[in-house]
Amino acid sequence: MDQQHKVILLLVLLFQVLLVTSQTASQTDNRDYSGLSSLTQSWSNRPQNWVGTDPCGGGWDGIRCSNSRITQLTEKIAIIFRRLPNLDLRGQLSSAIQSLSELDTLDLSYNTGLTGTIPPEIGNLKKLKSLSLVGCGFSGPIPDSIGSLTQLTFLALNSNRFSGTIPHSLGNLSNVNWLDLAENEIEGTIPVSDDQGRPGLDLLLNAQHFHMGNNKLTGTIPEKLFNSSMKLEHVLFDHNQLEGSIPRSLSTVSTLEVVYLSHNQLNGSLPDFNRMNSLTYVDLSDNGFNDSNIPSWVTTLPQLTTVILQKNQLGGALNLSGYSNSLQLINLEDNEITELDPVNNLPNIELRLANNPICRESGASENSYCKQPVRNPSYYSTPPNNCSPSPCSSDHISSPNCKCAFPYTGLLISRAVSFSNFSNASYYREIEQTLMDTFRNQSIPVDSVSLSDPSRNSTSDNFELTLQVFPSLTDRFNATGVLTIAFLLSNQIYKPPEFFIPYIFKGANYDFFGGEPEGSKSSSNTGVIVGAVVAVVVFVVLAFLAGMYAIRQKRRAKRSADLNPFANWEQNKNSGTAPQLKGARWFAFDDLRKYTNNFSESNTIGSGGYGKGEQMLVYEYIPNGTLMDSLSGKSGIWMDWIRRLKVALGAARGLAYLHELANPPIIHRDIKSSNILLDHHLNAKVADFGLSKLLVDSERGHVTTQVKGTMGYLDPEYYMTQQLTEKSDVYSYGVLMLELVTARRPIEQGKYIVREVIRVMDTSKDLYNLHSILDPTIMKTTRPKGLEKFVMLAMRCVKEYAAERPTMAEVVKEIESIIELVGLNPNSESATTSETYEEAGGGNVQHPYREEDFSYSGLFPSTRVEPQ
Ligand SMILES: *[C@@H]1O[C@H](CO)[C@@H](O)[C@H](O)[C@H]1NC(C)=O
Ligand SMILES: *[C@@H]1O[C@H](CO)[C@@H](O)[C@H](O)[C@H]1NC(C)=O
Ligand SMILES: *[C@@H]1O[C@H](CO)[C@@H](O)[C@H](O)[C@H]1NC(C)=O
Ligand SMILES: *[C@@H]1O[C@H](CO)[C@@H](O)[C@H](O)[C@H]1NC(C)=O
Ligand SMILES: *[C@@H]1O[C@H](CO)[C@@H](O)[C@H](O)[C@H]1NC(C)=O
Ligand SMILES: *[C@@H]1O[C@H](CO)[C@@H](O)[C@H](O)[C@H]1NC(C)=O
Ligand SMILES: *[C@@H]1O[C@H](CO)[C@@H](O)[C@H](O)[C@H]1NC(C)=O
Ligand SMILES: *[C@@H]1O[C@H](CO)[C@@H](O)[C@H](O)[C@H]1NC(C)=O
Ligand SMILES: *[C@@H]1O[C@H](CO)[C@@H](O)[C@H](O)[C@H]1NC(C)=O
Ligand SMILES: *[C@@H]1O[C@H](CO)[C@@H](O)[C@H](O)[C@H]1NC(C)=O
């Protein structure tokens, strides 16, 4: 039998596409699911139990919904993502966040790998009450649009790299209670409402917290910023470049507890705090205050524990008669103090006057207040609770209850700690106790907490403690446990003792799996696959052999051009017009019966999902099978780098033809390696138009169709919006390109190829650091030239947003340029003969096998058109 002239008969039956959907009674509104998928699609890591399509009903970690009925649009989803084991969560906050329009709580804190800017679309989350992005890697300006989140009560953007100015629009957040912008690179002045009608922070009459320390704020603190209608408790503008004097209006805010304005260039006189009966902590150190006497409030206010006025030019007397019992520390080091009253019988407080004239008098240096306190490194570590710790294995630590477990850790930081004896254990015990109370109250299975390593951070001046939270039921927390603990701390639900507020927490990475390599756990976990594709709809895909019933030719056919029965594309390379289908012909049924020995079973080489029936297509036999077979090694063909480039080019040209030259254009919708056929010369041919869609002009760009395609290749945007464009094919093609370089299936052992490449890829390294996932076969001989460009192109094809993906024509150009880079002519014979196989009718060509079912008459019969 002549292999070269084998004939396959395709029996295309009246078929029905069997679509089985798994969308059984989802409890999640599709917009929310779609938004979530899109938002997290490019993220390197997601919670392990995010499997399926139903975040609300599926109990996804960090997601809460308020109403489980799918018909209702009032679902609230609270997202709490944290970093996951070993891997840093890397990604950006995309504009897709706006889809989650019922969101009331958004907490992405402690994800240092979340970078980029905050999209202005965040302003569309009108129901947001709490926005917490503490300790991430965000940069760029705080978007103006945050000012339209008028329901916000909690806004924490601290410890990022935000720059630009504080937007005036924040003045519209009239419900905000907590406003934390500290530890960023924010510059400019503090905005107050002005005559141009712009709002400002003076309008935040419900705010209790202005936390803006450690930035680059300049200018004066506006007189208008404060007034007696405010409820401010904590005013923190430390470590900025503010100048001028403290506005008198600050003293009208009688609720003030903490005033922290140190490390600025403020001058003039100290504020008059004589009626501020709630004040507990005042730090105005390292400024230019030059009062000639220390005001009496420094010693007499009933609640005041800590006064730090170090490094100013304060002069005159410090009158300690009638001092308040609450006082613990007065630090006036590096000033111009000349007198102390009384001189003897000093109260039992920590008084520091070193580097003042009073301490330069002869003999004065003997006074304890003149000594620079020798700061022994303060030490504290939660002791064992009446038990003896036993040694623990590997990453386990003995808890205060002597139980070996893996704790959740982080830094508990006080910005205004108001106890000065860091060796006095009773303060730490109190923090431990309140933490445990909170965890118990919230039914979190916590065995115990441990505090250790108290220290002052010399950059921020903050007081830091290491916190370890030990699980009680198991030796590790699960994601729910960690998320809940982190949420309590990032959203200030935990209330520490007075002497520790205001505090923040910076959570560390948590390893849920005990250091086992990622892969060993994730094989059982299909959840780590790309969002949009996750088990959406189970497609029964029409395989390329669908409906085929093959019969072997018994007789040797003559090798002769005019006897070649197969249709061909004839392209006029110079005119640029669409290639035309030439030479298609009819076969008599009797002839076919003869060639196939009466359709004998023994001649079958495959059959497809349509079954057998009456209509047939005769195709050219494609001896080298599918690209999938070749990549998996099944076909025994050695696919070197150059061959792969040519396959890529062939497939790209086929698709470009469908998109740009076919009339009307065709979206293939099922590009995948098992639909790319390889002929004798390993030229690629795009096959299987079972899901293809013709685009009439009016539809271009906004065809709404039921989502179909193959898992792993499915364009997430198409999936979410159901809007089909040519770019969906580009996405699938991008996945195919990654398949070509890695020889991996798009989803293998629960890992999605696109994510894997993003995870490993590092453009600063050799071969983009992809060695571990590249198919070793292409590395066998020489270095695969142009591979970086190829991968970069693939990454553009799999961009989340269709608009960011190249067109197939651009892809063709780029691959051609890569092939030139390799030193070949992309238009050489073997490359140009690539074409689409089982092609649609190319516009006006009337195909002989027409079928009434098909709404488009020029369509090749196996191309099914979706009913709209
Ligand atoms: C603030 O709110 C007012 C009224 O609610 C609105 O007109 C104005 O545009 C808002 N300003 C900003 C800067 O968002
Ligand atoms: C405080 O400032 C706000 C906004 O500027 C203003 O509406 C309010 O009347 C002021 N209250 C007092 C007592 O001045
Ligand atoms: C405070 O500093 C500003 C410049 O920052 C200066 O113009 C002003 O005179 C100073 N005022 C006092 C009272 O020192
Ligand atoms: C504080 O400094 C300013 C500017 O140098 C000066 O005018 C003022 O007299 C000083 N005040 C006192 C009390 O020394
Ligand atoms: C300190 O205050 C007491 C009473 O308030 C007063 O009698 C005394 O004269 C003051 N001392 C100085 C040096 O001003
Ligand atoms: C430690 O601090 C507690 C609470 O303030 C206090 O009651 C106790 O006297 C202090 N102990 C010592 C030794 O200073
Ligand atoms: C600090 O507290 C420790 C332990 O409570 C105590 O031994 C020490 O004397 C205290 N130091 C001061 C300066 O009060
Ligand atoms: C425990 O929770 C209840 C209500 O849920 C709350 O009223 C109480 O203050 C909480 N106690 C602590 C210590 O957090
Ligand atoms: C001290 O604080 C700065 C700024 O917040 C931070 O970058 C740094 O990591 C902290 N250092 C330590 C040792 O915690
Ligand atoms: C996580 O831990 C909590 C408390 O131990 C438990 O109730 C919950 O079922 C656990 N979740 C999972 C998914 O195992």
JSON list of C-alpha atoms in Angstrom, two decimals, residues 138-229:
[
{"chain": "A", "resi": 138, "resn": "PHE", "atom": "CA", "xyz": [2.62, 49.30, 45.30]},
{"chain": "A", "resi": 139, "resn": "SER", "atom": "CA", "xyz": [4.04, 52.45, 43.79]},
{"chain": "A", "resi": 140, "resn": "GLY", "atom": "CA", "xyz": [2.93, 55.46, 41.82]},
{"chain": "A", "resi": 141, "resn": "PRO", "atom": "CA", "xyz": [0.37, 57.97, 42.96]},
{"chain": "A", "resi": 142, "resn": "ILE", "atom": "CA", "xyz": [-2.62, 57.29, 45.16]},
{"chain": "A", "resi": 143, "resn": "PRO", "atom": "CA", "xyz": [-5.40, 57.57, 42.59]},
{"chain": "A", "resi": 144, "resn": "ASP", "atom": "CA", "xyz": [-7.75, 60.50, 42.88]},
{"chain": "A", "resi": 145, "resn": "SER", "atom": "CA", "xyz": [-10.64, 58.12, 42.47]},
{"chain": "A", "resi": 146, "resn": "ILE", "atom": "CA", "xyz": [-10.14, 56.69, 45.96]},
{"chain": "A", "resi": 147, "resn": "GLY", "atom": "CA", "xyz": [-11.96, 59.87, 46.98]},
{"chain": "A", "resi": 148, "resn": "SER", "atom": "CA", "xyz": [-15.13, 58.50, 45.47]},
{"chain": "A", "resi": 149, "resn": "LEU", "atom": "CA", "xyz": [-15.21, 55.55, 47.87]},
{"chain": "A", "resi": 150, "resn": "THR", "atom": "CA", "xyz": [-17.38, 57.51, 50.21]},
{"chain": "A", "resi": 151, "resn": "GLN", "atom": "CA", "xyz": [-18.41, 54.49, 52.26]},
{"chain": "A", "resi": 152, "resn": "LEU", "atom": "CA", "xyz": [-14.83, 53.90, 53.36]},
{"chain": "A", "resi": 153, "resn": "THR", "atom": "CA", "xyz": [-14.24, 53.81, 57.05]},
{"chain": "A", "resi": 154, "resn": "PHE", "atom": "CA", "xyz": [-10.85, 52.16, 56.98]},
{"chain": "A", "resi": 155, "resn": "LEU", "atom": "CA", "xyz": [-8.11, 53.11, 54.55]},
{"chain": "A", "resi": 156, "resn": "ALA", "atom": "CA", "xyz": [-4.65, 51.68, 55.12]},
{"chain": "A", "resi": 157, "resn": "LEU", "atom": "CA", "xyz": [-2.10, 52.19, 52.35]},
{"chain": "A", "resi": 158, "resn": "ASN", "atom": "CA", "xyz": [0.91, 52.27, 54.63]},
{"chain": "A", "resi": 159, "resn": "SER", "atom": "CA", "xyz": [4.28, 50.63, 54.03]},
{"chain": "A", "resi": 160, "resn": "ASN", "atom": "CA", "xyz": [4.30, 50.70, 50.25]},
{"chain": "A", "resi": 161, "resn": "ARG", "atom": "CA", "xyz": [6.18, 52.90, 47.82]},
{"chain": "A", "resi": 162, "resn": "PHE", "atom": "CA", "xyz": [3.43, 55.34, 46.90]},
{"chain": "A", "resi": 163, "resn": "SER", "atom": "CA", "xyz": [4.66, 58.66, 45.57]},
{"chain": "A", "resi": 164, "resn": "GLY", "atom": "CA", "xyz": [3.01, 61.84, 44.37]},
{"chain": "A", "resi": 165, "resn": "THR", "atom": "CA", "xyz": [0.87, 63.97, 46.60]},
{"chain": "A", "resi": 166, "resn": "ILE", "atom": "CA", "xyz": [-2.05, 63.24, 48.91]},
{"chain": "A", "resi": 167, "resn": "PRO", "atom": "CA", "xyz": [-5.09, 63.74, 46.67]},
{"chain": "A", "resi": 168, "resn": "HIS", "atom": "CA", "xyz": [-7.49, 66.45, 47.71]},
{"chain": "A", "resi": 169, "resn": "SER", "atom": "CA", "xyz": [-10.28, 64.02, 46.93]},
{"chain": "A", "resi": 170, "resn": "LEU", "atom": "CA", "xyz": [-9.57, 62.09, 50.14]},
{"chain": "A", "resi": 171, "resn": "GLY", "atom": "CA", "xyz": [-11.45, 64.94, 51.78]},
{"chain": "A", "resi": 172, "resn": "ASN", "atom": "CA", "xyz": [-14.60, 63.38, 50.38]},
{"chain": "A", "resi": 173, "resn": "LEU", "atom": "CA", "xyz": [-14.19, 60.30, 52.57]},
{"chain": "A", "resi": 174, "resn": "SER", "atom": "CA", "xyz": [-16.39, 61.72, 55.26]},
{"chain": "A", "resi": 175, "resn": "ASN", "atom": "CA", "xyz": [-16.90, 58.34, 56.93]},
{"chain": "A", "resi": 176, "resn": "VAL", "atom": "CA", "xyz": [-13.28, 57.46, 57.22]},
{"chain": "A", "resi": 177, "resn": "ASN", "atom": "CA", "xyz": [-12.09, 56.66, 60.68]},
{"chain": "A", "resi": 178, "resn": "TRP", "atom": "CA", "xyz": [-8.63, 55.28, 59.98]},
{"chain": "A", "resi": 179, "resn": "LEU", "atom": "CA", "xyz": [-6.44, 56.98, 57.39]},
{"chain": "A", "resi": 180, "resn": "ASP", "atom": "CA", "xyz": [-2.99, 55.47, 57.20]},
{"chain": "A", "resi": 181, "resn": "LEU", "atom": "CA", "xyz": [-0.56, 56.60, 54.50]},
{"chain": "A", "resi": 182, "resn": "ALA", "atom": "CA", "xyz": [2.60, 56.16, 56.55]},
{"chain": "A", "resi": 183, "resn": "GLU", "atom": "CA", "xyz": [5.90, 54.76, 55.28]},
{"chain": "A", "resi": 184, "resn": "ASN", "atom": "CA", "xyz": [5.62, 55.75, 51.66]},
{"chain": "A", "resi": 185, "resn": "GLU", "atom": "CA", "xyz": [7.29, 58.34, 49.48]},
{"chain": "A", "resi": 186, "resn": "ILE", "atom": "CA", "xyz": [4.45, 60.80, 49.42]},
{"chain": "A", "resi": 187, "resn": "GLU", "atom": "CA", "xyz": [5.43, 64.42, 48.89]},
{"chain": "A", "resi": 188, "resn": "GLY", "atom": "CA", "xyz": [3.83, 67.84, 48.66]},
{"chain": "A", "resi": 189, "resn": "THR", "atom": "CA", "xyz": [1.68, 69.58, 51.21]},
{"chain": "A", "resi": 190, "resn": "ILE", "atom": "CA", "xyz": [-1.16, 68.36, 53.39]},
{"chain": "A", "resi": 191, "resn": "PRO", "atom": "CA", "xyz": [-4.33, 69.13, 51.41]},
{"chain": "A", "resi": 192, "resn": "VAL", "atom": "CA", "xyz": [-7.12, 71.11, 53.01]},
{"chain": "A", "resi": 193, "resn": "SER", "atom": "CA", "xyz": [-10.30, 72.34, 51.39]},
{"chain": "A", "resi": 194, "resn": "ASP", "atom": "CA", "xyz": [-9.74, 75.51, 49.39]},
{"chain": "A", "resi": 195, "resn": "ASP", "atom": "CA", "xyz": [-11.54, 78.32, 47.62]},
{"chain": "A", "resi": 196, "resn": "GLN", "atom": "CA", "xyz": [-11.35, 76.40, 44.35]},
{"chain": "A", "resi": 197, "resn": "GLY", "atom": "CA", "xyz": [-13.89, 74.06, 45.84]},
{"chain": "A", "resi": 198, "resn": "ARG", "atom": "CA", "xyz": [-11.48, 71.22, 46.30]},
{"chain": "A", "resi": 199, "resn": "PRO", "atom": "CA", "xyz": [-12.07, 69.09, 49.39]},
{"chain": "A", "resi": 200, "resn": "GLY", "atom": "CA", "xyz": [-9.34, 68.40, 51.93]},
{"chain": "A", "resi": 201, "resn": "LEU", "atom": "CA", "xyz": [-8.49, 66.46, 55.03]},
{"chain": "A", "resi": 202, "resn": "ASP", "atom": "CA", "xyz": [-10.10, 69.10, 57.25]},
{"chain": "A", "resi": 203, "resn": "LEU", "atom": "CA", "xyz": [-13.45, 67.69, 56.16]},
{"chain": "A", "resi": 204, "resn": "LEU", "atom": "CA", "xyz": [-12.76, 64.29, 57.71]},
{"chain": "A", "resi": 205, "resn": "LEU", "atom": "CA", "xyz": [-14.74, 64.97, 60.82]},
{"chain": "A", "resi": 206, "resn": "ASN", "atom": "CA", "xyz": [-15.10, 61.28, 61.63]},
{"chain": "A", "resi": 207, "resn": "ALA", "atom": "CA", "xyz": [-11.43, 60.46, 61.39]},
{"chain": "A", "resi": 208, "resn": "GLN", "atom": "CA", "xyz": [-9.72, 59.32, 64.56]},
{"chain": "A", "resi": 209, "resn": "HIS", "atom": "CA", "xyz": [-6.44, 58.50, 62.91]},
{"chain": "A", "resi": 210, "resn": "PHE", "atom": "CA", "xyz": [-4.19, 60.56, 60.68]},
{"chain": "A", "resi": 211, "resn": "HIS", "atom": "CA", "xyz": [-1.14, 58.35, 60.21]},
{"chain": "A", "resi": 212, "resn": "MET", "atom": "CA", "xyz": [1.25, 59.90, 57.70]},
{"chain": "A", "resi": 213, "resn": "GLY", "atom": "CA", "xyz": [4.67, 59.45, 59.21]},
{"chain": "A", "resi": 214, "resn": "ASN", "atom": "CA", "xyz": [7.77, 58.50, 57.26]},
{"chain": "A", "resi": 215, "resn": "ASN", "atom": "CA", "xyz": [6.97, 60.29, 54.03]},
{"chain": "A", "resi": 216, "resn": "LYS", "atom": "CA", "xyz": [8.33, 63.36, 52.27]},
{"chain": "A", "resi": 217, "resn": "LEU", "atom": "CA", "xyz": [5.60, 65.83, 53.10]},
{"chain": "A", "resi": 218, "resn": "THR", "atom": "CA", "xyz": [6.59, 69.49, 52.91]},
{"chain": "A", "resi": 219, "resn": "GLY", "atom": "CA", "xyz": [5.16, 72.91, 53.70]},
{"chain": "A", "resi": 220, "resn": "THR", "atom": "CA", "xyz": [3.40, 73.94, 56.86]},
{"chain": "A", "resi": 221, "resn": "ILE", "atom": "CA", "xyz": [0.71, 72.08, 58.76]},
{"chain": "A", "resi": 222, "resn": "PRO", "atom": "CA", "xyz": [-2.33, 74.14, 57.70]},
{"chain": "A", "resi": 223, "resn": "GLU", "atom": "CA", "xyz": [-4.21, 76.00, 60.40]},
{"chain": "A", "resi": 224, "resn": "LYS", "atom": "CA", "xyz": [-7.38, 74.82, 58.69]},
{"chain": "A", "resi": 225, "resn": "LEU", "atom": "CA", "xyz": [-6.53, 71.14, 59.08]},
{"chain": "A", "resi": 226, "resn": "PHE", "atom": "CA", "xyz": [-7.91, 70.91, 62.64]},
{"chain": "A", "resi": 227, "resn": "ASN", "atom": "CA", "xyz": [-10.92, 72.22, 64.49]},
{"chain": "A", "resi": 228, "resn": "SER", "atom": "CA", "xyz": [-13.01, 71.44, 67.51]},
{"chain": "A", "resi": 229, "resn": "SER", "atom": "CA", "xyz": [-15.56, 69.40, 65.54]}
]
